[in-house]
Coordinates of C-alpha atoms (C1' of nucleotides) in Angstrom, one line a residue:
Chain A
X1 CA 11.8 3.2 -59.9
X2 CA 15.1 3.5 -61.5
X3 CA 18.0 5.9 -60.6
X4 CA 18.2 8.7 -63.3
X5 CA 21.3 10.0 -63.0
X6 CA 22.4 6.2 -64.0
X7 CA 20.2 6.3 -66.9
X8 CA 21.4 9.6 -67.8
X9 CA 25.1 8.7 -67.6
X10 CA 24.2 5.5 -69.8
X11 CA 21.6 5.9 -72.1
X12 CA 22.4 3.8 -74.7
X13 CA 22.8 0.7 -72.5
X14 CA 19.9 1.7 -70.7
X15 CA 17.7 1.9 -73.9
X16 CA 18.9 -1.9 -74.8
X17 CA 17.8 -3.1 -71.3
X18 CA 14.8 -2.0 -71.7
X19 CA 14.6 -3.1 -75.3
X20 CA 14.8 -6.1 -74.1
X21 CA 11.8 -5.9 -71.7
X22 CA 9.9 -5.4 -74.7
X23 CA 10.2 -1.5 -74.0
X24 CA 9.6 0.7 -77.0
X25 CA 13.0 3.1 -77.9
X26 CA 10.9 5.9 -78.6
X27 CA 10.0 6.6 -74.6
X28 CA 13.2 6.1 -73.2
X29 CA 14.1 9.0 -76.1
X30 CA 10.9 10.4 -74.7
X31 CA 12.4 10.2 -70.8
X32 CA 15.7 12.3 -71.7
X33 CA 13.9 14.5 -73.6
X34 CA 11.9 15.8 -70.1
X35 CA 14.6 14.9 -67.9
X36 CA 17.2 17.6 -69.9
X37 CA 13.2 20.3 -70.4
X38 CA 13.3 20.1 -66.5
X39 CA 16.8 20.3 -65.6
X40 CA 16.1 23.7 -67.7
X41 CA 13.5 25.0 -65.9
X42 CA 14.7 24.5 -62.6
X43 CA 17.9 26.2 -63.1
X44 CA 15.8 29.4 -64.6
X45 CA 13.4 29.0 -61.5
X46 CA 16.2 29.0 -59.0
X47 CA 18.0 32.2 -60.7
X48 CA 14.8 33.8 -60.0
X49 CA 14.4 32.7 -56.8
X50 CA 18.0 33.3 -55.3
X51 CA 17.0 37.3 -56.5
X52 CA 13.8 37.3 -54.7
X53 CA 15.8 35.9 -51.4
X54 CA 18.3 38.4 -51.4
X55 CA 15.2 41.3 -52.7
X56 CA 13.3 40.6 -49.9
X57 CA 16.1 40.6 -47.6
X58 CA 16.9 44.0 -48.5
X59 CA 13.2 45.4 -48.5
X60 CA 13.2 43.5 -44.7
X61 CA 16.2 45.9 -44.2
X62 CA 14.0 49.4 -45.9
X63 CA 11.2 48.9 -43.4
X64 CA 12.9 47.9 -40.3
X65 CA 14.3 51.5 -40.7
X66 CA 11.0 52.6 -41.8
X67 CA 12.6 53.5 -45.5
X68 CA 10.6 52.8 -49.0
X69 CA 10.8 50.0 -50.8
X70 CA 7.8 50.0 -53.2
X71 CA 10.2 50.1 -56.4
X72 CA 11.5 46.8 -55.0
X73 CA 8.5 45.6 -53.7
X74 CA 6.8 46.4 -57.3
X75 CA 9.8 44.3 -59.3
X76 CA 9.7 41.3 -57.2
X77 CA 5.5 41.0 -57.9
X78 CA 7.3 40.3 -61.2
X79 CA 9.5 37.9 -60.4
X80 CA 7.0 36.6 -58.0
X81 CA 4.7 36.2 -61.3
X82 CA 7.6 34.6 -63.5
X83 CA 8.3 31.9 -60.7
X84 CA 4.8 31.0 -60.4
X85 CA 5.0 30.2 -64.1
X86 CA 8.0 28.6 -64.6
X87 CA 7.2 26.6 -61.5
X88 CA 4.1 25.5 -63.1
X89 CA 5.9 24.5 -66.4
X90 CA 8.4 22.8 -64.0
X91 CA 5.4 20.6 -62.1
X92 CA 3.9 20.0 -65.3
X93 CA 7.0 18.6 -66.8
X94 CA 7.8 16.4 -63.6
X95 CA 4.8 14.8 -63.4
X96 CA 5.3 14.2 -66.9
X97 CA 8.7 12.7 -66.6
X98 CA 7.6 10.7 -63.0
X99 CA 4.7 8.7 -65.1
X100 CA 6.9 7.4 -67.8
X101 CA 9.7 6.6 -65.1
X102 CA 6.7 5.1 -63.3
X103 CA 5.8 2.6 -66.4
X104 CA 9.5 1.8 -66.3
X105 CA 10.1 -2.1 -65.5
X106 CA 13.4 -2.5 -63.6
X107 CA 16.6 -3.4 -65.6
X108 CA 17.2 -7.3 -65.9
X109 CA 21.1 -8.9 -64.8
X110 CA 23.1 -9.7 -67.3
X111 CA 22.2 -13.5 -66.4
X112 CA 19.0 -13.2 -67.3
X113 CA 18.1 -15.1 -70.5
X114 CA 17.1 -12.0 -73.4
X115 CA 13.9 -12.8 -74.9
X116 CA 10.3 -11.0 -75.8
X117 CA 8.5 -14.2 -75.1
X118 CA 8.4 -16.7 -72.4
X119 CA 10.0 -19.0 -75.1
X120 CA 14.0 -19.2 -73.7
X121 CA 14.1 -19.9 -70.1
X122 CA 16.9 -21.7 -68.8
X123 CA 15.6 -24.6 -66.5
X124 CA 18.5 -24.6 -63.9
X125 CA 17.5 -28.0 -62.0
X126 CA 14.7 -30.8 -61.8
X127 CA 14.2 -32.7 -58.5
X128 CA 11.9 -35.6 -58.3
X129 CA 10.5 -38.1 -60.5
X130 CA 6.8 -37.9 -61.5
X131 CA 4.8 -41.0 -60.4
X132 CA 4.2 -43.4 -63.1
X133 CA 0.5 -44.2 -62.8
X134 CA -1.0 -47.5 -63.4
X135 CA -4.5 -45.8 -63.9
X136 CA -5.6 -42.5 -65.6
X137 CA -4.9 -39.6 -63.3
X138 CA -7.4 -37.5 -62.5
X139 CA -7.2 -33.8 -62.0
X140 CA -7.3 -32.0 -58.5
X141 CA -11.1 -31.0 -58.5
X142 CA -12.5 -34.1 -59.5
X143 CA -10.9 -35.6 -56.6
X144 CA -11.5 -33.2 -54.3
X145 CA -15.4 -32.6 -55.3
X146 CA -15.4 -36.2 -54.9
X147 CA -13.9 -36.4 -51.7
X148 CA -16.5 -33.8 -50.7
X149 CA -13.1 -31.7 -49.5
X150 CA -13.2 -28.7 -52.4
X151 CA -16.7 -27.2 -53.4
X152 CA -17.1 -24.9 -56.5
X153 CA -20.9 -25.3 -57.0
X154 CA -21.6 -23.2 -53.7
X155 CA -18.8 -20.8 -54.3
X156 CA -19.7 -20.1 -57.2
X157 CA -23.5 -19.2 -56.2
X158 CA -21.9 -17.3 -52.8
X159 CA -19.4 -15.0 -54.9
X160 CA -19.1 -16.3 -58.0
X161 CA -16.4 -18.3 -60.3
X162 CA -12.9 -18.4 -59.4
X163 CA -13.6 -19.3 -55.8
X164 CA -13.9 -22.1 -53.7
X165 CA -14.8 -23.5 -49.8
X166 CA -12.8 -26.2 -48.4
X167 CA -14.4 -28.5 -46.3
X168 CA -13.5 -30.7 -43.1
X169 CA -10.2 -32.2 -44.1
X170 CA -9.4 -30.0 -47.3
X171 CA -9.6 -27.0 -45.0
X172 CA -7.7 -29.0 -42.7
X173 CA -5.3 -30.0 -45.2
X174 CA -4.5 -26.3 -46.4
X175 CA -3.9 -25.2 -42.9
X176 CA -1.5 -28.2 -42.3
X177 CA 0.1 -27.3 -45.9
X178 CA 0.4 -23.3 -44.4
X179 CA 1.6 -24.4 -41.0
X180 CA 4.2 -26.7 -42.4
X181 CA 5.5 -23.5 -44.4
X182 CA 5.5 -21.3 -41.7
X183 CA 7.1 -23.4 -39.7
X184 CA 9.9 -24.5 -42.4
X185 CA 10.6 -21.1 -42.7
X186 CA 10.6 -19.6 -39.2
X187 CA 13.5 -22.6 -38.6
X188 CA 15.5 -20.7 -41.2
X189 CA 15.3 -17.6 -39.6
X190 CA 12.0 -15.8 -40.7
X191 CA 10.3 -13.7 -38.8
X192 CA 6.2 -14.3 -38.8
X193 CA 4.3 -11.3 -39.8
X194 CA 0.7 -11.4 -39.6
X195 CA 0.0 -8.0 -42.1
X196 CA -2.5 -5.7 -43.0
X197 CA -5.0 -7.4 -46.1
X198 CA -5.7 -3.7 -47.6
X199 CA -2.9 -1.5 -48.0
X200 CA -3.3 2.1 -49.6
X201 CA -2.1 3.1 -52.8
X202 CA 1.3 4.8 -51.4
X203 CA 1.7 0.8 -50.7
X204 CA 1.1 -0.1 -54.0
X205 CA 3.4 2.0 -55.7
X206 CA 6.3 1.1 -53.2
X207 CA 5.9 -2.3 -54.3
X208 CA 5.6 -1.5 -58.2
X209 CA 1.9 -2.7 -58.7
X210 CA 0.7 1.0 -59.1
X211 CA 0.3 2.5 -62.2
X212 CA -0.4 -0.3 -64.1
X213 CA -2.0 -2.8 -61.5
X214 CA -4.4 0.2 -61.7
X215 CA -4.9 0.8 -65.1
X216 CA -5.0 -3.1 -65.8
X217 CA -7.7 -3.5 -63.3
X218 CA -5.5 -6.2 -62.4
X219 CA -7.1 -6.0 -58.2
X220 CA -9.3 -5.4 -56.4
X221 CA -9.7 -1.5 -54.9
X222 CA -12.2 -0.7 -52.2
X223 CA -14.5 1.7 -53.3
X224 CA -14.3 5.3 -52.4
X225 CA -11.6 4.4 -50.3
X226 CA -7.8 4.5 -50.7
X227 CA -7.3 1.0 -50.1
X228 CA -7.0 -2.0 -52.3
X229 CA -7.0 -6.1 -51.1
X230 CA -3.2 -7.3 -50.9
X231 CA -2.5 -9.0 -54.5
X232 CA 0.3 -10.3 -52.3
X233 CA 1.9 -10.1 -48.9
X234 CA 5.0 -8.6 -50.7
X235 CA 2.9 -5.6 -50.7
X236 CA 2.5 -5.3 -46.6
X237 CA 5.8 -6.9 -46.1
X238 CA 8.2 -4.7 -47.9
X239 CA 6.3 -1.6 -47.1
X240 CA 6.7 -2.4 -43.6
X241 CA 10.0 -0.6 -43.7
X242 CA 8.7 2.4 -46.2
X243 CA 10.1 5.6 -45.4
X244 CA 12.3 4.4 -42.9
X245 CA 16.2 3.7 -43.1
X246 CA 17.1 0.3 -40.9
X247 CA 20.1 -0.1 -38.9
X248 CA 22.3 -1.5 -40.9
X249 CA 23.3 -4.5 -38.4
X250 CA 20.4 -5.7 -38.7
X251 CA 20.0 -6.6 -42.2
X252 CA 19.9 -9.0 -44.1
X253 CA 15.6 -8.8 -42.8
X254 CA 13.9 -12.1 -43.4
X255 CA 10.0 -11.7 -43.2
X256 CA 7.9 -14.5 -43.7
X257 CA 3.7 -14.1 -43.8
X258 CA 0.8 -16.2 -44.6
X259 CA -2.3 -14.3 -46.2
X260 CA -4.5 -14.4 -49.0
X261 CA -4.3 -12.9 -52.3
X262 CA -7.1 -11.3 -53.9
X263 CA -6.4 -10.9 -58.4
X264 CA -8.7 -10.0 -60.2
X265 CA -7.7 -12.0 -63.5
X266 CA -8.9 -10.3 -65.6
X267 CA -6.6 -10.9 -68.9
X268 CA -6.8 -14.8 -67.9
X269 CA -10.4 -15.6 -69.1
X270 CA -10.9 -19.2 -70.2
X271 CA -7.4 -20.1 -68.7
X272 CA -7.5 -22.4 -66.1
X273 CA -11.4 -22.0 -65.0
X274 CA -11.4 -25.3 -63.5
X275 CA -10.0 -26.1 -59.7
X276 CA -7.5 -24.2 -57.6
X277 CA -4.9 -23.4 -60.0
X278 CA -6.6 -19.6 -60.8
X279 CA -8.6 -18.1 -58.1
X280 CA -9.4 -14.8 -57.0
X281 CA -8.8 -15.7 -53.3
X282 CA -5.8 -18.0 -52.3
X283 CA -3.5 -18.7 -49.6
X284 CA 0.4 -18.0 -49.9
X285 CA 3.3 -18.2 -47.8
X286 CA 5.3 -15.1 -48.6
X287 CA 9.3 -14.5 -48.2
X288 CA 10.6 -11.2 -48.3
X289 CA 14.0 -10.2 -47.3
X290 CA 15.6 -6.8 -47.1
X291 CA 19.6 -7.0 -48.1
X292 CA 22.8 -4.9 -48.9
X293 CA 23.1 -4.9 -52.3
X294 CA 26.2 -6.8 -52.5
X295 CA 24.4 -9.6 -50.6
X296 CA 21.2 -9.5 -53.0
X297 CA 22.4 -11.7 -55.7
X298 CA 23.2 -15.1 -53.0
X299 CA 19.8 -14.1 -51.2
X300 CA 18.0 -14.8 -54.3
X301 CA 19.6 -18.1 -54.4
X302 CA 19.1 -18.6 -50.7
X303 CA 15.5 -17.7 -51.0
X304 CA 14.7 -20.3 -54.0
X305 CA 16.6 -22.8 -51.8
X306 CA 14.2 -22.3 -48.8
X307 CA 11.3 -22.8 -50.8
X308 CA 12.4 -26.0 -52.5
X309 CA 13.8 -26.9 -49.9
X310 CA 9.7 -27.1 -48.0
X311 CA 9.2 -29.3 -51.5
X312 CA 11.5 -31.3 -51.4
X313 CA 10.0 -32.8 -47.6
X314 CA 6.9 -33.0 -49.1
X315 CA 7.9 -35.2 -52.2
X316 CA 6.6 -33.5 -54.8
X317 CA 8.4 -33.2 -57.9
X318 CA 9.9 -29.8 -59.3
X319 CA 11.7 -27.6 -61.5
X320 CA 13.4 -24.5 -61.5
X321 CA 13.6 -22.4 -64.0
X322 CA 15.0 -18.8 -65.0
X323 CA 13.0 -16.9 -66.5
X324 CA 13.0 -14.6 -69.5
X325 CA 14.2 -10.6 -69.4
X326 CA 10.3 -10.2 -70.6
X327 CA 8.5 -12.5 -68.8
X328 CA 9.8 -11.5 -65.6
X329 CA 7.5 -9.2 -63.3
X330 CA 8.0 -5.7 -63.3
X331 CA 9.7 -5.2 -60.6
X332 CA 12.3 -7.6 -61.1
X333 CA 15.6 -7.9 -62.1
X334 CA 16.0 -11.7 -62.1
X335 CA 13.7 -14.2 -61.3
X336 CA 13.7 -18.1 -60.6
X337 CA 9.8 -19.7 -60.8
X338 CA 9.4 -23.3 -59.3
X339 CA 7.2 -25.5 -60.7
X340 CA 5.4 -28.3 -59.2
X341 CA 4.0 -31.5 -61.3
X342 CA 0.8 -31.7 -62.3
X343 CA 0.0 -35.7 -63.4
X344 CA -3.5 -34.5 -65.1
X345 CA -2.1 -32.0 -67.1
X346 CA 1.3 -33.6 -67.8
X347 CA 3.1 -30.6 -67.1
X348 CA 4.8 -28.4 -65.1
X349 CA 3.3 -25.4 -63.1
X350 CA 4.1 -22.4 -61.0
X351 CA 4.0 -22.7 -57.7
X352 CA 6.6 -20.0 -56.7
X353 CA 8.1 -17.0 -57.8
X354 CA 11.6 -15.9 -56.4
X355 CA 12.8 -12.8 -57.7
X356 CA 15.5 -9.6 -57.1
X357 CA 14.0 -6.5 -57.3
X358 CA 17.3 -5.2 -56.6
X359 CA 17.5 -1.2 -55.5
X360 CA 14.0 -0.8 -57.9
X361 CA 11.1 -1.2 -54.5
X362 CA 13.6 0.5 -52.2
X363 CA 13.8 3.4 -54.8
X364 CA 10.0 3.6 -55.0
X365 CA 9.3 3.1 -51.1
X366 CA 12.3 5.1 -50.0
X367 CA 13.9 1.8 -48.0
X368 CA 17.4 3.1 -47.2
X369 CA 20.6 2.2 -44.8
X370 CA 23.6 3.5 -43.7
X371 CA 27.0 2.1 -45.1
X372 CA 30.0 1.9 -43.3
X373 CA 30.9 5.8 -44.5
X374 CA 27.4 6.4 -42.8
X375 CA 25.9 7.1 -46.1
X376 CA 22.2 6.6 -47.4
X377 CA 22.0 3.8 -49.3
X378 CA 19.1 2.3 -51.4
X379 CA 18.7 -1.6 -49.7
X380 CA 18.0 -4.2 -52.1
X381 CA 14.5 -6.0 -51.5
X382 CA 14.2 -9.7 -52.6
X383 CA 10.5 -12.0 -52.6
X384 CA 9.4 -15.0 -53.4
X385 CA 6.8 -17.3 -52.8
X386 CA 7.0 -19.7 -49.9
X387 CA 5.1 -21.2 -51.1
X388 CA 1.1 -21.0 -52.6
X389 CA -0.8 -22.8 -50.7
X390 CA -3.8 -23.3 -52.5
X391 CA -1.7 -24.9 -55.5
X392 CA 0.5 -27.0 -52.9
X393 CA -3.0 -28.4 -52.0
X394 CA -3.8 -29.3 -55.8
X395 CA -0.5 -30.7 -56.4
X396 CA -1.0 -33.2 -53.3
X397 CA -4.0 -34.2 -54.1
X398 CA -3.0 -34.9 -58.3
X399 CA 0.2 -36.5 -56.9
X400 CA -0.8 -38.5 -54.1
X401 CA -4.0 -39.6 -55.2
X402 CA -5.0 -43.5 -55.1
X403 CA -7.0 -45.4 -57.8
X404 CA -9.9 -45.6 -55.3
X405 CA -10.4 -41.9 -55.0
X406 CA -8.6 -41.5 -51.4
X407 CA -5.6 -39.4 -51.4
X408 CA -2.5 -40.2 -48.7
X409 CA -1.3 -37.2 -46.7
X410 CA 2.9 -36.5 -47.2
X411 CA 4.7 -37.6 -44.3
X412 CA 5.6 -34.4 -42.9
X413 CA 1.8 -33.0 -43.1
X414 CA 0.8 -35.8 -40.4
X415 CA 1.3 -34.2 -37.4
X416 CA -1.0 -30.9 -38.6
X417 CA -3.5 -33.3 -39.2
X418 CA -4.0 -35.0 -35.9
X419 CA -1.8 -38.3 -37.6
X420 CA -4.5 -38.9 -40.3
X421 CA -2.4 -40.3 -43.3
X422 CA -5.3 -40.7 -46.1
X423 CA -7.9 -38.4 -47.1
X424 CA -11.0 -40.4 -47.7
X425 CA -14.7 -39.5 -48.2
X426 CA -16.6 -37.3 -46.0
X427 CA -20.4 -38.0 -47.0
X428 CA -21.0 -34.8 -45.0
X429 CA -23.9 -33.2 -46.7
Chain B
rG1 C1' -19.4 9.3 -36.8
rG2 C1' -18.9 14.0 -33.3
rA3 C1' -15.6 17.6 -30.3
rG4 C1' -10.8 19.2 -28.7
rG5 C1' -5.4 18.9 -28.8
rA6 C1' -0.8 17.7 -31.2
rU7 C1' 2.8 17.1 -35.5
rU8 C1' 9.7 21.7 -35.9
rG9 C1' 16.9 18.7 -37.1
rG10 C1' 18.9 11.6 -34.1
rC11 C1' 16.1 13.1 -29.3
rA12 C1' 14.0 17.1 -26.2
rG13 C1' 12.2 21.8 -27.2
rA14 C1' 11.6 27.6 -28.4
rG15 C1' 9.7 30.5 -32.1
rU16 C1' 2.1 33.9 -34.0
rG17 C1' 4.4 37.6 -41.1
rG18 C1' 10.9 39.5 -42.3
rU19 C1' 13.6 34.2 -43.5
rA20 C1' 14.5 28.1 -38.1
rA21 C1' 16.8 29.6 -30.6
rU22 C1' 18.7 26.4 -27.0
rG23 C1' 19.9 21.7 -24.5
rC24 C1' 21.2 16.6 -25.1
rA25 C1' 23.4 13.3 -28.5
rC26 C1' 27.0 13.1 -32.3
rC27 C1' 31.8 14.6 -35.0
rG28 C1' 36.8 17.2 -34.8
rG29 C1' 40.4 19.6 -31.7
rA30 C1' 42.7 21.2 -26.8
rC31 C1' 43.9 19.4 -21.9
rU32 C1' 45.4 14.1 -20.2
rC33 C1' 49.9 8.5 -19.9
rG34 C1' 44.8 7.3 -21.1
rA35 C1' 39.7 8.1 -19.9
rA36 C1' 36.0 11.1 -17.5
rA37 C1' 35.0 16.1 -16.5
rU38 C1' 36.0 20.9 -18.7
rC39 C1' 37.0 24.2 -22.8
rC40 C1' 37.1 25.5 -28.3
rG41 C1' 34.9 24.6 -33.0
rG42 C1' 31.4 21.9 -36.1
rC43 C1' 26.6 19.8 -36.6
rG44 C1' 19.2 19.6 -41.6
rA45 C1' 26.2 14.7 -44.9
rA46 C1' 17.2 14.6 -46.4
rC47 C1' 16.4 15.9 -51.4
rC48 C1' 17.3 18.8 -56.2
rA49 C1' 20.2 21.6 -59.6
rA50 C1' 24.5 24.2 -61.4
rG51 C1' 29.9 24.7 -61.7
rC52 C1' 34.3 21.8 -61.4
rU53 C1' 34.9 16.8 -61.8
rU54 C1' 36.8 9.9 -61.6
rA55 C1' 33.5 11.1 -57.7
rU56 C1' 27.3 10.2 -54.3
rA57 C1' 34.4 14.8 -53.0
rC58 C1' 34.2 20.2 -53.0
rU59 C1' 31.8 25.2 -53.9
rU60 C1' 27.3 27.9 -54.8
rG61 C1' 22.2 28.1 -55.1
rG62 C1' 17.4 26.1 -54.5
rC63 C1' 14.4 23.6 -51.2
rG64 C1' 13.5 22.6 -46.1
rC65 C1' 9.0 23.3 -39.7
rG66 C1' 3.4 16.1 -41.1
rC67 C1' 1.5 16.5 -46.4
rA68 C1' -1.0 19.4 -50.5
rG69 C1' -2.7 24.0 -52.0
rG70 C1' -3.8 29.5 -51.2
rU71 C1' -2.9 34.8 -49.6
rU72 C1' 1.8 38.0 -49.6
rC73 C1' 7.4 41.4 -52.1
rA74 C1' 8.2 37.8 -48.0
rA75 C1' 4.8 32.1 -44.5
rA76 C1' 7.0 27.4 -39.3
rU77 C1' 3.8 31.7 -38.3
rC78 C1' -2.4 33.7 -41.7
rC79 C1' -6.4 30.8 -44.8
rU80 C1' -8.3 26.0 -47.0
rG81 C1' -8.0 20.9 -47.5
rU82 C1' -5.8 16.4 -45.9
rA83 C1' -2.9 12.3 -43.1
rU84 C1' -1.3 10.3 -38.6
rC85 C1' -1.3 10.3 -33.2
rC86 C1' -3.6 11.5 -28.3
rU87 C1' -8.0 12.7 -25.1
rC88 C1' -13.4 12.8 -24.5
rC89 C1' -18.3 11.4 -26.5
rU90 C1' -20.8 7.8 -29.7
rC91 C1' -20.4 2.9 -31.6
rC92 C1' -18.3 -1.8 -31.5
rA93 C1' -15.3 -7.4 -31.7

RNA sequence: GGAGGAUUGGCAGAGUGGUAAUGCACCGGACUCGAAAUCCGGCGAACCAAGCUUAUACUUGGCGCGCAGGUUCAAAUCCUGUAUCCUCCUCCA
């Protein structure tokens, strides 16, 4: 949610940020058209109202010494009347003007590269080289269905496509991929949180899915209940402080939480059908931290770091890249994605998304402390992706695999897997 | 799932139709070399709007008793719905 007074104070600036978000002129014209209809309306309301509280002060008066007031009892039914419909005009108009702010994406940094396509992100750094291969690489699932680690077939009759079981070492090498995260990321000061899977939809706005999560059918919502299955642990971990104001001394808060994420997908048919690149159920390693906002802009960087930084001990190769004012989320104001190496698809993909959501969740959720003049201030709430777990898994097994079909384990994954170093056939069923 | 109770300012806690007591904490001042104690004053710096503005400063007003509605000239008080917590029953890992 963005601060209107700001947008009110600079419209014109505002309307090119959000020009370039792809935003449409016509609704930001649309937004200060309501915002000045309401302003109206309250000031008549409160006119009105200020009269009937000093009216009805004065009847109190009449009948405590058991004088008449009908005549003033009589005018304020009026004014009673002409409140109610002003107030009505008033709540009609706000909800109004809340929707469209709702729909608003937040305003992108200066830094952030302008474009309306994903075409013009800035690649920032590239670590690692890929693997030159000395036979045809072959993509993650075919290993893994070969190894008789990953299973789609049953998945797919059990709850349908986009799913998938692991089996004996590949669910042993997921957890060891997870615990390795959480462990590289309680060393840098994390705290583990172990949240709720189904938030409500007070939740869901904090966090900027709702509206349009919603209306995109981009989740999945419990029927004929309020709650929906976590798209993300941002959703759990930044709410955690909804409606509260922390002690300042105690920011910046670092959160860090391993739990699935249920997406729906819909919008990605055909892309991706094939292996654990796209599912509707994965594992992630979330960050979140809760900042002052003049500490926001180095805990973005800070928070990219501590995800590569679990990459880099694994030896997978990486970019980082910054992406474009349209192609970031919603929520964010800048945002750095890492992406892994893929040999079968000789290319680069997403494996983390680090971004600033500046004052824009606090706003929403109402996430507040107190500065050193022991005023309210919006905090600024940062996430990213610590990383996905199910695509960490993928990326091992393309990278690491062996002409013969075996895959070796990274070094540092070892020791969560009771010192095996190669995956190798199960012949379980 | 059923029954009962609770929800008021940072905390405690009054208030059953006439517009939010009081105590603690906190802030300012007095006293003091200083502190404590005591005394005096302030205290919903939560939000919204208007006026004046560099201002989130100030003034005024609105709003404000878990939340949302309703009745009324007037609601913390009455009515309806709902959320959370507690107790008991039921169920259950």
């Amino acid at each position: 949610m963005l601060d209107m007074k700001m947008i009110r104070q600079n419209a014109e600036w505002f309307k090119q940020k959000m020009a370039d978000r792809g935003v449409d002129g016509a609704s930001v014209d649309h937004l200060m058209e309501l915002d000045q209809k309401r302003r109206d309306l309250i000031v008549k309301s409160e006119a009105l109202k200020a009269e009937r509280n000093e009216v009805s002060e004065e009847i109190s008066q009449l009948k405590r010494n058991k004088e008449n007031a009908d005549a003033q009892i009589k005018r304020m039914r009026e004014v009673g009347a002409e409140i109610k419909q002003l107030d009505a005009d008033l709540e009609t108009t706000k909800a109004e003007q809340d929707n469209l702010e709702a729909h608003l994406p937040n305003i992108p940094n200066d830094k952030v590269p302008v474009s309306l396509t994903e075409e013009g992100s800035v690649e920032l750094r590239k670590v690692g080289t890929p693997r030159k291969f000395d036979f045809e690489p072959k993509p993650h699932w075919k290993i893994g269905e070969k190894l008789d680690i990953l299973d789609f077939k049953r998945s797919a009759k059990v709850a349908g496509s986009r799913f998938v079981y692991y089996i004996g070492a590949g669910s042993m090498l997921e957890r060891a991929v997870y615990n390795f995260y959480l462990d590289e990321n309680d060393k840098a000061g994390y705290t583990e949180i172990l949240p709720p899977y189904m938030v409500n939809s007070a939740s869901m706005f904090g966090t900027g899915q709702f509206p349009k999560f919603k209306e995109n059918k981009a989740g999945f919502e419990i029927a004929d209940s309020d709650l929906t299955m976590i798209p993300t642990a941002e959703v759990p971990l930044v709410n955690f402080y909804r409606d509260e104001v922390i002690p300042a001394e105690k920011l910046p808060v670092k959160f860090t939480a391993l739990t699935p994420a249920f997406r729906s997908e819909a919008g990605s048919a055909g892309r991706d059908t094939k292996g654990l690149i796209r599912l509707h159920q994965f594992n992630k390693v979330e960050m979140v931290q809760f900042t002052k906002p003049e500490q926001s802009w180095d805990a973005l960087e800070n928070i990219t770091a501590q995800a590569e930084s679990s990459l880099k001990k694994l030896g997978i190769p990486y970019h980082v890249i910054t992406l474009t004012s349209s192609d970031m989320s919603f929520t964010a104001a800048m945002t750095h994605d890492i992406e892994v190496w893929m040999p079968s698809q000789h290319c680069y993909r997403e494996i983390s998304s680090c971004s600033n959501t500046t004052d824009f969740q606090a706003r929403r959720s109402h996430i507040q402390y107190r500065d050193e003049n022991g005023k309210l201030q919006y905090v600024h709430t940062l996430n990213g992706s610590g990383l996905a777990v199910g695509r960490t898994v993928a990326a091992i097994l393309e990278n690491f695999q062996n002409e013969d079909g075996t895959v070796n384990i990274p070094e540092v994954l070892q020791p969560y897997m009771h010192g095996k170093t190669k995956i190798t056939k199960q012949d379980l069923f």
